[in-house]
Amino acid sequence: MATNYSCATYSGVELHIIRTDAQNIKPVNLMNTTRTSMENTNYYGVNGGFFNMSGDNRTLNIALENGNVVGPYLNNYSNGFGNSVGSGAIYWNGSQLMTTYSVEYADQLSIYGDSGTWAQGGIGLWLGYNDWENQFKSQKNANAYFDRESQKTAIVADMSRNLVYLVVTEDIVSTADFRVALQAYLGISDGAQANNTYQALLLDGSGSSQMRARSSNGSIVNIKGDSRNLSQIITLRSWS
């Protein structure tokens, strides 16, 4: 399926969406080069995991590409090796999308060390599950992000078709309202069990919520956040 960009309003929230094949995803750590905003890269994609803004700017979520940590390894909770915000990961084993909501270290994933794979960590959103709030808050250091109103970014996996949706808002919204909009877009509602088809992770938000995409007429779409320099991004191998 061809990569495409769309923008529409669902449940009062405007969503900017890149849809692409799972094999087209490539996490990149900008700390390997010069940290910059998404707009000022040559990549298409969105911002990735949370990062430490206290001075060292370390990535705080799992991020793997070809089985390897994408950032410089400093300790178990930074630069792509571990989740210190959230407990979820969406990952590609080379033929199938996979997900978990209880992973701490990258080497706990079956793809660790395997070429042709990738992984992205974040906070699980438990789409389709009416007890999602308790599940969300039970994840590592996630409670602080539950009521926070800000721009939002998410990665959504369509497990049945091996598609990935990268979603960003310019609207200032709560996590709950963002999740409602995602579910409206995907055509699902909450029930007694989590949805089997769609899995989603909340990524870094606020001024970090950034996207660089290409519209149907070929023009570049930039969602800038506050144009802050990012530490880790989710990119596309190609726009095709």
Short mmCIF file of C-alpha atoms in Angstrom, two decimals:
data_model
loop_
_atom_site.label_atom_id
_atom_site.label_comp_id
_atom_site.label_asym_id
_atom_site.label_seq_id
_atom_site.Cartn_x
_atom_site.Cartn_y
_atom_site.Cartn_z
CA MET A 1 0.00 0.00 0.00
CA ALA A 2 1.31 3.44 -0.94
CA THR A 3 2.31 5.88 1.78
CA ASN A 4 -0.11 8.77 2.17
CA TYR A 5 -0.84 11.80 4.31
CA SER A 6 -4.31 12.93 5.39
CA CYS A 7 -5.83 15.48 7.73
CA ALA A 8 -9.36 15.41 9.14
CA THR A 9 -11.28 16.16 12.33
CA TYR A 10 -12.58 13.34 14.51
CA SER A 11 -14.59 13.96 17.69
CA GLY A 12 -13.54 17.61 17.56
CA VAL A 13 -9.79 16.91 17.26
CA GLU A 14 -7.89 17.54 14.03
CA LEU A 15 -5.57 14.61 13.26
CA HIS A 16 -2.61 14.74 10.88
CA ILE A 17 -1.91 11.17 9.76
CA ILE A 18 0.83 9.40 7.81
CA ARG A 19 -0.13 5.85 6.80
CA THR A 20 2.57 3.50 5.55
CA ASP A 21 3.68 -0.13 5.42
CA ALA A 22 5.35 -1.43 8.57
CA GLN A 23 8.49 -2.35 6.66
CA ASN A 24 8.87 1.31 5.68
CA ILE A 25 9.51 2.49 9.26
CA LYS A 26 12.98 3.43 10.49
CA PRO A 27 13.59 4.89 13.99
CA VAL A 28 16.46 7.40 14.01
CA ASN A 29 18.29 8.96 16.94
CA LEU A 30 19.29 12.55 16.17
CA MET A 31 21.87 12.52 18.95
CA ASN A 32 24.09 10.61 16.53
CA THR A 33 24.29 13.76 14.42
CA THR A 34 23.21 17.31 15.24
CA ARG A 35 19.95 17.55 17.14
CA THR A 36 17.38 19.53 15.19
CA SER A 37 13.64 19.86 14.64
CA MET A 38 11.72 17.52 12.32
CA GLU A 39 11.19 20.37 9.85
CA ASN A 40 14.93 20.86 9.43
CA THR A 41 15.71 17.24 8.60
CA ASN A 42 15.44 15.55 5.22
CA TYR A 43 13.22 12.83 6.71
CA TYR A 44 9.52 12.23 6.46
CA GLY A 45 7.97 11.11 9.74
CA VAL A 46 7.19 12.25 13.27
CA ASN A 47 8.89 12.76 16.60
CA GLY A 48 9.53 9.60 18.58
CA GLY A 49 9.97 8.69 22.22
CA PHE A 50 10.14 10.93 25.25
CA PHE A 51 13.50 12.47 26.06
CA ASN A 52 15.22 14.07 29.01
CA MET A 53 15.21 17.87 28.69
CA SER A 54 17.26 18.49 31.83
CA GLY A 55 20.52 18.81 29.94
CA ASP A 56 21.61 15.51 28.38
CA ASN A 57 18.57 15.08 26.09
CA ARG A 58 18.70 11.27 26.34
CA THR A 59 15.95 9.24 24.66
CA LEU A 60 13.76 7.62 27.32
CA ASN A 61 12.09 4.91 25.24
CA ILE A 62 13.10 1.78 23.39
CA ALA A 63 14.16 2.54 19.81
CA LEU A 64 15.70 -0.19 17.66
CA GLU A 65 16.56 -0.46 13.98
CA ASN A 66 17.97 -3.64 12.43
CA GLY A 67 18.01 -5.11 15.92
CA ASN A 68 20.35 -2.42 17.24
CA VAL A 69 19.79 0.47 19.63
CA VAL A 70 19.64 3.58 17.46
CA GLY A 71 21.25 5.96 19.95
CA PRO A 72 24.57 6.03 21.80
CA TYR A 73 24.31 3.61 24.71
CA LEU A 74 24.66 5.32 28.10
CA ASN A 75 22.61 3.29 30.56
CA ASN A 76 19.64 0.92 30.71
CA TYR A 77 17.08 3.71 30.77
CA SER A 78 18.21 5.92 27.96
CA ASN A 79 18.96 6.27 24.29
CA GLY A 80 16.86 3.49 22.93
CA PHE A 81 17.71 0.58 25.22
CA GLY A 82 15.00 0.95 27.84
CA ASN A 83 11.56 2.34 28.59
CA SER A 84 11.62 4.77 31.50
CA VAL A 85 8.35 6.43 30.39
CA GLY A 86 5.64 3.91 29.59
CA SER A 87 5.92 0.15 29.28
CA GLY A 88 4.79 -0.44 25.70
CA ALA A 89 6.50 -1.25 22.43
CA ILE A 90 5.36 -1.74 18.86
CA TYR A 91 7.85 -3.69 16.78
CA TRP A 92 8.37 -5.33 13.39
CA ASN A 93 9.96 -8.77 13.20
CA GLY A 94 10.54 -8.62 9.47
CA SER A 95 7.20 -10.11 8.48
CA GLN A 96 4.66 -9.22 11.18
CA LEU A 97 3.88 -6.33 13.53
CA MET A 98 4.05 -7.24 17.22
CA THR A 99 3.19 -5.39 20.43
CA THR A 100 3.72 -5.57 24.17
CA TYR A 101 2.61 -3.40 27.09
CA SER A 102 5.04 -4.76 29.65
CA VAL A 103 8.60 -4.33 28.44
CA GLU A 104 11.42 -2.54 30.22
CA TYR A 105 14.54 -3.36 28.22
CA ALA A 106 15.09 -3.72 24.49
CA ASP A 107 16.83 -7.06 24.89
CA GLN A 108 13.55 -8.49 26.23
CA LEU A 109 12.11 -8.19 22.72
CA SER A 110 12.43 -11.22 20.44
CA ILE A 111 13.81 -9.05 17.62
CA TYR A 112 16.79 -7.73 19.59
CA GLY A 113 19.85 -8.26 17.41
CA ASP A 114 17.86 -9.25 14.31
CA SER A 115 18.40 -7.44 11.01
CA GLY A 116 15.39 -6.19 9.06
CA THR A 117 13.51 -5.25 12.23
CA TRP A 118 12.56 -2.16 14.23
CA ALA A 119 10.96 -1.24 17.55
CA GLN A 120 9.48 1.87 19.15
CA GLY A 121 8.58 2.25 22.81
CA GLY A 122 5.99 4.52 24.42
CA ILE A 123 2.92 4.60 26.65
CA GLY A 124 0.23 2.06 25.75
CA LEU A 125 -3.20 3.55 24.96
CA TRP A 126 -5.15 0.27 25.16
CA LEU A 127 -7.52 1.03 22.29
CA GLY A 128 -10.96 -0.51 22.60
CA TYR A 129 -10.66 -1.28 26.31
CA ASN A 130 -12.99 0.40 28.79
CA ASP A 131 -10.47 -0.01 31.64
CA TRP A 132 -7.74 1.75 29.68
CA GLU A 133 -7.26 4.50 32.28
CA ASN A 134 -6.04 2.08 34.96
CA GLN A 135 -3.85 0.29 32.44
CA PHE A 136 -2.37 3.59 31.26
CA LYS A 137 -1.59 4.80 34.78
CA SER A 138 0.01 1.48 35.76
CA GLN A 139 2.83 1.98 33.24
CA LYS A 140 6.19 3.31 34.29
CA ASN A 141 6.14 7.08 34.95
CA ALA A 142 3.00 7.39 32.77
CA ASN A 143 0.62 8.86 35.34
CA ALA A 144 2.04 12.37 34.86
CA TYR A 145 0.92 12.33 31.22
CA PHE A 146 -2.66 11.22 31.80
CA ASP A 147 -4.26 14.62 32.47
CA ARG A 148 -1.72 16.76 30.64
CA GLU A 149 -3.28 18.85 27.87
CA SER A 150 -0.88 19.41 24.99
CA GLN A 151 -0.24 18.60 21.37
CA LYS A 152 -0.10 14.83 20.96
CA THR A 153 1.78 12.23 18.92
CA ALA A 154 1.03 8.52 18.58
CA ILE A 155 2.11 5.47 16.62
CA VAL A 156 -0.71 3.08 15.75
CA ALA A 157 -0.25 -0.44 14.37
CA ASP A 158 -2.83 -2.20 12.20
CA MET A 159 -1.90 -5.76 13.15
CA SER A 160 -4.07 -7.38 10.47
CA ARG A 161 -2.61 -5.49 7.49
CA ASN A 162 0.88 -4.63 8.81
CA LEU A 163 0.24 -0.92 8.43
CA VAL A 164 1.54 1.88 10.65
CA TYR A 165 -0.20 5.20 11.31
CA LEU A 166 1.87 8.12 12.60
CA VAL A 167 -0.52 10.67 14.11
CA VAL A 168 0.09 14.23 15.32
CA THR A 169 -2.21 17.03 16.54
CA GLU A 170 -1.73 20.76 16.51
CA ASP A 171 -4.72 20.96 18.85
CA ILE A 172 -4.10 21.16 22.60
CA VAL A 173 -5.97 18.14 23.96
CA SER A 174 -6.05 15.71 26.86
CA THR A 175 -4.83 12.15 26.45
CA ALA A 176 -8.42 10.95 26.81
CA ASP A 177 -9.72 13.24 24.04
CA PHE A 178 -6.82 12.30 21.76
CA ARG A 179 -7.61 8.64 22.30
CA VAL A 180 -11.30 9.21 21.54
CA ALA A 181 -10.32 10.91 18.26
CA LEU A 182 -8.01 8.02 17.33
CA GLN A 183 -10.78 5.53 17.99
CA ALA A 184 -13.25 7.57 15.91
CA TYR A 185 -10.78 7.60 13.02
CA LEU A 186 -10.25 3.84 13.29
CA GLY A 187 -13.95 3.08 13.79
CA ILE A 188 -13.67 1.37 17.17
CA SER A 189 -15.21 1.94 20.60
CA ASP A 190 -14.46 0.77 24.12
CA GLY A 191 -15.63 -2.58 25.40
CA ALA A 192 -14.72 -5.38 27.78
CA GLN A 193 -11.56 -6.32 25.87
CA ALA A 194 -8.83 -4.41 24.05
CA ASN A 195 -9.11 -4.22 20.30
CA ASN A 196 -7.18 -7.02 18.60
CA THR A 197 -6.55 -5.19 15.35
CA TYR A 198 -5.30 -1.76 16.40
CA GLN A 199 -2.54 -1.16 18.95
CA ALA A 200 -1.32 2.34 19.86
CA LEU A 201 1.38 4.08 21.86
CA LEU A 202 1.44 7.66 23.06
CA LEU A 203 4.77 9.27 22.19
CA ASP A 204 6.31 12.56 23.29
CA GLY A 205 3.97 15.54 22.95
CA SER A 206 3.67 19.26 23.53
CA GLY A 207 6.34 21.15 21.55
CA SER A 208 7.87 17.84 20.53
CA SER A 209 4.78 16.91 18.47
CA GLN A 210 6.19 17.40 15.00
CA MET A 211 5.60 15.90 11.55
CA ARG A 212 7.14 16.25 8.13
CA ALA A 213 4.99 14.74 5.36
CA ARG A 214 4.08 15.11 1.70
CA SER A 215 0.58 15.95 0.56
CA SER A 216 -1.16 14.42 -2.44
CA ASN A 217 -0.09 17.38 -4.62
CA GLY A 218 3.55 16.91 -3.62
CA SER A 219 3.88 19.89 -1.27
CA ILE A 220 5.68 19.47 2.05
CA VAL A 221 3.54 19.50 5.20
CA ASN A 222 5.26 20.62 8.40
CA ILE A 223 3.68 20.32 11.85
CA LYS A 224 6.20 22.25 13.89
CA GLY A 225 5.27 21.96 17.58
CA ASP A 226 7.46 24.63 19.10
CA SER A 227 10.30 23.74 16.67
CA ARG A 228 12.38 22.30 19.49
CA ASN A 229 15.35 20.09 18.73
CA LEU A 230 14.43 16.41 18.99
CA SER A 231 16.46 13.44 20.20
CA GLN A 232 14.71 10.53 18.47
CA ILE A 233 12.34 10.43 15.49
CA ILE A 234 10.32 7.85 13.55
CA THR A 235 11.12 8.15 9.86
CA LEU A 236 10.08 6.58 6.57
CA ARG A 237 12.58 4.72 4.43
CA SER A 238 10.85 6.21 1.39
CA TRP A 239 7.71 8.14 0.42
CA SER A 240 6.15 5.81 -2.10
#
